[in-house]
PDB file of C-alpha atoms in Angstrom:
ATOM      1  CA  UNK A   1      -2.096   3.415  11.636  1.00  0.00           C
ATOM      2  CA  UNK A   2      -5.722   2.508  10.823  1.00  0.00           C
ATOM      3  CA  UNK A   3      -7.950   1.318   7.986  1.00  0.00           C
ATOM      4  CA  UNK A   4      -9.943   4.279   6.919  1.00  0.00           C
ATOM      5  CA  UNK A   5     -11.940   2.653   3.996  1.00  0.00           C
ATOM      6  CA  UNK A   6     -12.586  -0.824   2.744  1.00  0.00           C
ATOM      7  CA  UNK A   7     -14.558  -1.630  -0.270  1.00  0.00           C
ATOM      8  CA  UNK A   8     -15.639  -5.272  -0.510  1.00  0.00           C
ATOM      9  CA  UNK A   9     -16.653  -7.189  -3.555  1.00  0.00           C
ATOM     10  CA  UNK A  10     -15.919 -10.261  -5.700  1.00  0.00           C
ATOM     11  CA  UNK A  11     -13.257  -9.569  -8.124  1.00  0.00           C
ATOM     12  CA  UNK A  12     -11.889 -12.911  -8.690  1.00  0.00           C
ATOM     13  CA  UNK A  13      -9.351 -13.847  -6.095  1.00  0.00           C
ATOM     14  CA  UNK A  14      -9.304 -10.099  -4.848  1.00  0.00           C
ATOM     15  CA  UNK A  15     -11.988  -9.794  -2.102  1.00  0.00           C
ATOM     16  CA  UNK A  16     -11.569  -6.273  -1.036  1.00  0.00           C
ATOM     17  CA  UNK A  17      -9.726  -2.969  -1.676  1.00  0.00           C
ATOM     18  CA  UNK A  18      -8.625  -0.712   1.291  1.00  0.00           C
ATOM     19  CA  UNK A  19      -6.641   2.271   2.356  1.00  0.00           C
ATOM     20  CA  UNK A  20      -4.720   2.912   5.450  1.00  0.00           C
ATOM     21  CA  UNK A  21      -3.973   6.185   7.262  1.00  0.00           C
ATOM     22  CA  UNK A  22      -0.826   6.579   9.392  1.00  0.00           C
ATOM     23  CA  UNK A  23      -0.746   8.306  12.737  1.00  0.00           C
ATOM     24  CA  UNK A  24       0.938  11.470  10.814  1.00  0.00           C
ATOM     25  CA  UNK A  25      -2.043  11.632   8.646  1.00  0.00           C
ATOM     26  CA  UNK A  26      -0.703  10.089   5.452  1.00  0.00           C
ATOM     27  CA  UNK A  27      -3.149   7.933   3.478  1.00  0.00           C
ATOM     28  CA  UNK A  28      -1.595   4.869   1.561  1.00  0.00           C
ATOM     29  CA  UNK A  29      -4.042   3.631  -1.209  1.00  0.00           C
ATOM     30  CA  UNK A  30      -4.261   0.356  -3.094  1.00  0.00           C
ATOM     31  CA  UNK A  31      -3.946  -2.459  -0.563  1.00  0.00           C
ATOM     32  CA  UNK A  32      -5.915  -5.595  -1.338  1.00  0.00           C
ATOM     33  CA  UNK A  33      -7.344  -8.592   0.605  1.00  0.00           C
ATOM     34  CA  UNK A  34      -6.627 -11.709  -1.726  1.00  0.00           C
ATOM     35  CA  UNK A  35      -7.844 -15.230  -1.381  1.00  0.00           C
ATOM     36  CA  UNK A  36      -5.024 -17.804  -1.883  1.00  0.00           C
ATOM     37  CA  UNK A  37      -4.401 -20.365   0.914  1.00  0.00           C
ATOM     38  CA  UNK A  38      -6.300 -18.258   3.140  1.00  0.00           C
ATOM     39  CA  UNK A  39      -6.792 -14.407   2.971  1.00  0.00           C
ATOM     40  CA  UNK A  40      -3.774 -12.292   2.924  1.00  0.00           C
ATOM     41  CA  UNK A  41      -2.940  -8.609   2.007  1.00  0.00           C
ATOM     42  CA  UNK A  42      -1.497  -7.560  -1.362  1.00  0.00           C
ATOM     43  CA  UNK A  43       0.671  -4.482  -1.438  1.00  0.00           C
ATOM     44  CA  UNK A  44      -0.086  -1.438  -3.759  1.00  0.00           C
ATOM     45  CA  UNK A  45       1.604  -1.969  -7.038  1.00  0.00           C
ATOM     46  CA  UNK A  46       2.294  -0.642 -10.336  1.00  0.00           C
ATOM     47  CA  UNK A  47       2.625  -2.346 -13.682  1.00  0.00           C
ATOM     48  CA  UNK A  48       6.198  -1.918 -15.167  1.00  0.00           C
ATOM     49  CA  UNK A  49       7.173  -1.575 -18.895  1.00  0.00           C
ATOM     50  CA  UNK A  50       7.612  -5.397 -19.098  1.00  0.00           C
ATOM     51  CA  UNK A  51       3.961  -6.046 -17.791  1.00  0.00           C
ATOM     52  CA  UNK A  52       5.092  -7.095 -14.291  1.00  0.00           C
ATOM     53  CA  UNK A  53       3.655  -5.714 -11.153  1.00  0.00           C
ATOM     54  CA  UNK A  54       6.031  -4.069  -8.827  1.00  0.00           C
ATOM     55  CA  UNK A  55       4.962  -3.293  -5.196  1.00  0.00           C
ATOM     56  CA  UNK A  56       5.169   0.255  -4.037  1.00  0.00           C
ATOM     57  CA  UNK A  57       5.038  -0.235  -0.219  1.00  0.00           C
ATOM     58  CA  UNK A  58       7.318  -2.692   1.629  1.00  0.00           C
ATOM     59  CA  UNK A  59       7.275  -3.940   5.122  1.00  0.00           C
ATOM     60  CA  UNK A  60       9.192  -6.448   7.328  1.00  0.00           C
ATOM     61  CA  UNK A  61       7.803 -10.033   7.485  1.00  0.00           C
ATOM     62  CA  UNK A  62       6.871  -9.308  11.183  1.00  0.00           C
ATOM     63  CA  UNK A  63       5.019  -6.241  10.323  1.00  0.00           C
ATOM     64  CA  UNK A  64       3.205  -7.706   7.445  1.00  0.00           C
ATOM     65  CA  UNK A  65       1.972 -10.640   9.685  1.00  0.00           C
ATOM     66  CA  UNK A  66       0.605  -7.755  11.958  1.00  0.00           C
ATOM     67  CA  UNK A  67      -0.908  -5.815   9.224  1.00  0.00           C
ATOM     68  CA  UNK A  68      -2.593  -8.787   7.731  1.00  0.00           C
ATOM     69  CA  UNK A  69      -4.245  -9.774  11.014  1.00  0.00           C
ATOM     70  CA  UNK A  70      -5.654  -6.386  11.241  1.00  0.00           C
ATOM     71  CA  UNK A  71      -6.794  -6.219   7.669  1.00  0.00           C
ATOM     72  CA  UNK A  72      -8.442  -9.648   7.817  1.00  0.00           C
ATOM     73  CA  UNK A  73      -9.996  -9.206  11.021  1.00  0.00           C
ATOM     74  CA  UNK A  74     -11.413  -5.829   9.761  1.00  0.00           C
ATOM     75  CA  UNK A  75     -12.657  -7.653   6.626  1.00  0.00           C
ATOM     76  CA  UNK A  76     -14.417 -10.418   8.544  1.00  0.00           C
ATOM     77  CA  UNK A  77     -15.982  -7.918  11.135  1.00  0.00           C
ATOM     78  CA  UNK A  78     -17.599  -5.686   8.715  1.00  0.00           C
ATOM     79  CA  UNK A  79     -20.857  -5.518   6.398  1.00  0.00           C
ATOM     80  CA  UNK A  80     -19.780  -7.012   2.889  1.00  0.00           C
ATOM     81  CA  UNK A  81     -21.325  -4.199   0.810  1.00  0.00           C
ATOM     82  CA  UNK A  82     -19.986  -0.670   1.816  1.00  0.00           C
ATOM     83  CA  UNK A  83     -17.187   1.715   2.229  1.00  0.00           C
ATOM     84  CA  UNK A  84     -16.683   1.202   6.044  1.00  0.00           C
ATOM     85  CA  UNK A  85     -15.071   3.217   8.629  1.00  0.00           C
ATOM     86  CA  UNK A  86     -12.714   1.449  10.947  1.00  0.00           C
ATOM     87  CA  UNK A  87     -13.567   1.496  14.561  1.00  0.00           C
ATOM     88  CA  UNK A  88     -10.916   2.645  17.075  1.00  0.00           C
ATOM     89  CA  UNK A  89     -10.205  -0.936  18.323  1.00  0.00           C
ATOM     90  CA  UNK A  90      -8.704  -1.775  14.934  1.00  0.00           C
ATOM     91  CA  UNK A  91      -5.908   0.466  15.004  1.00  0.00           C
ATOM     92  CA  UNK A  92      -2.369  -0.836  14.880  1.00  0.00           C
ATOM     93  CA  UNK A  93       0.191   1.194  16.787  1.00  0.00           C
ATOM     94  CA  UNK A  94       3.940   1.802  15.652  1.00  0.00           C
ATOM     95  CA  UNK A  95       3.647   0.055  12.312  1.00  0.00           C
ATOM     96  CA  UNK A  96       4.302   3.066  10.287  1.00  0.00           C
TER      97      UNK A  96
END
């Protein structure tokens, strides 16, 4: 799995949007870097009939910790104003 696009900006607590590509070639869109008690990853979600947001992607706590580290490291390593391509060193094997 690798991050194949990240768009940084200032959207309130949301600091970036990004997509990931699995080793099988699937692209999952809609991940977010969110500022709270530190930076963390918000999963893609949809709004339900009651106006609540429901995640559409789930992973174990252990995988989410690895995934968050990958995404936050990528966020911190790249220039703040562009759609960025991830360098090979930022791939995370065996998550998806």
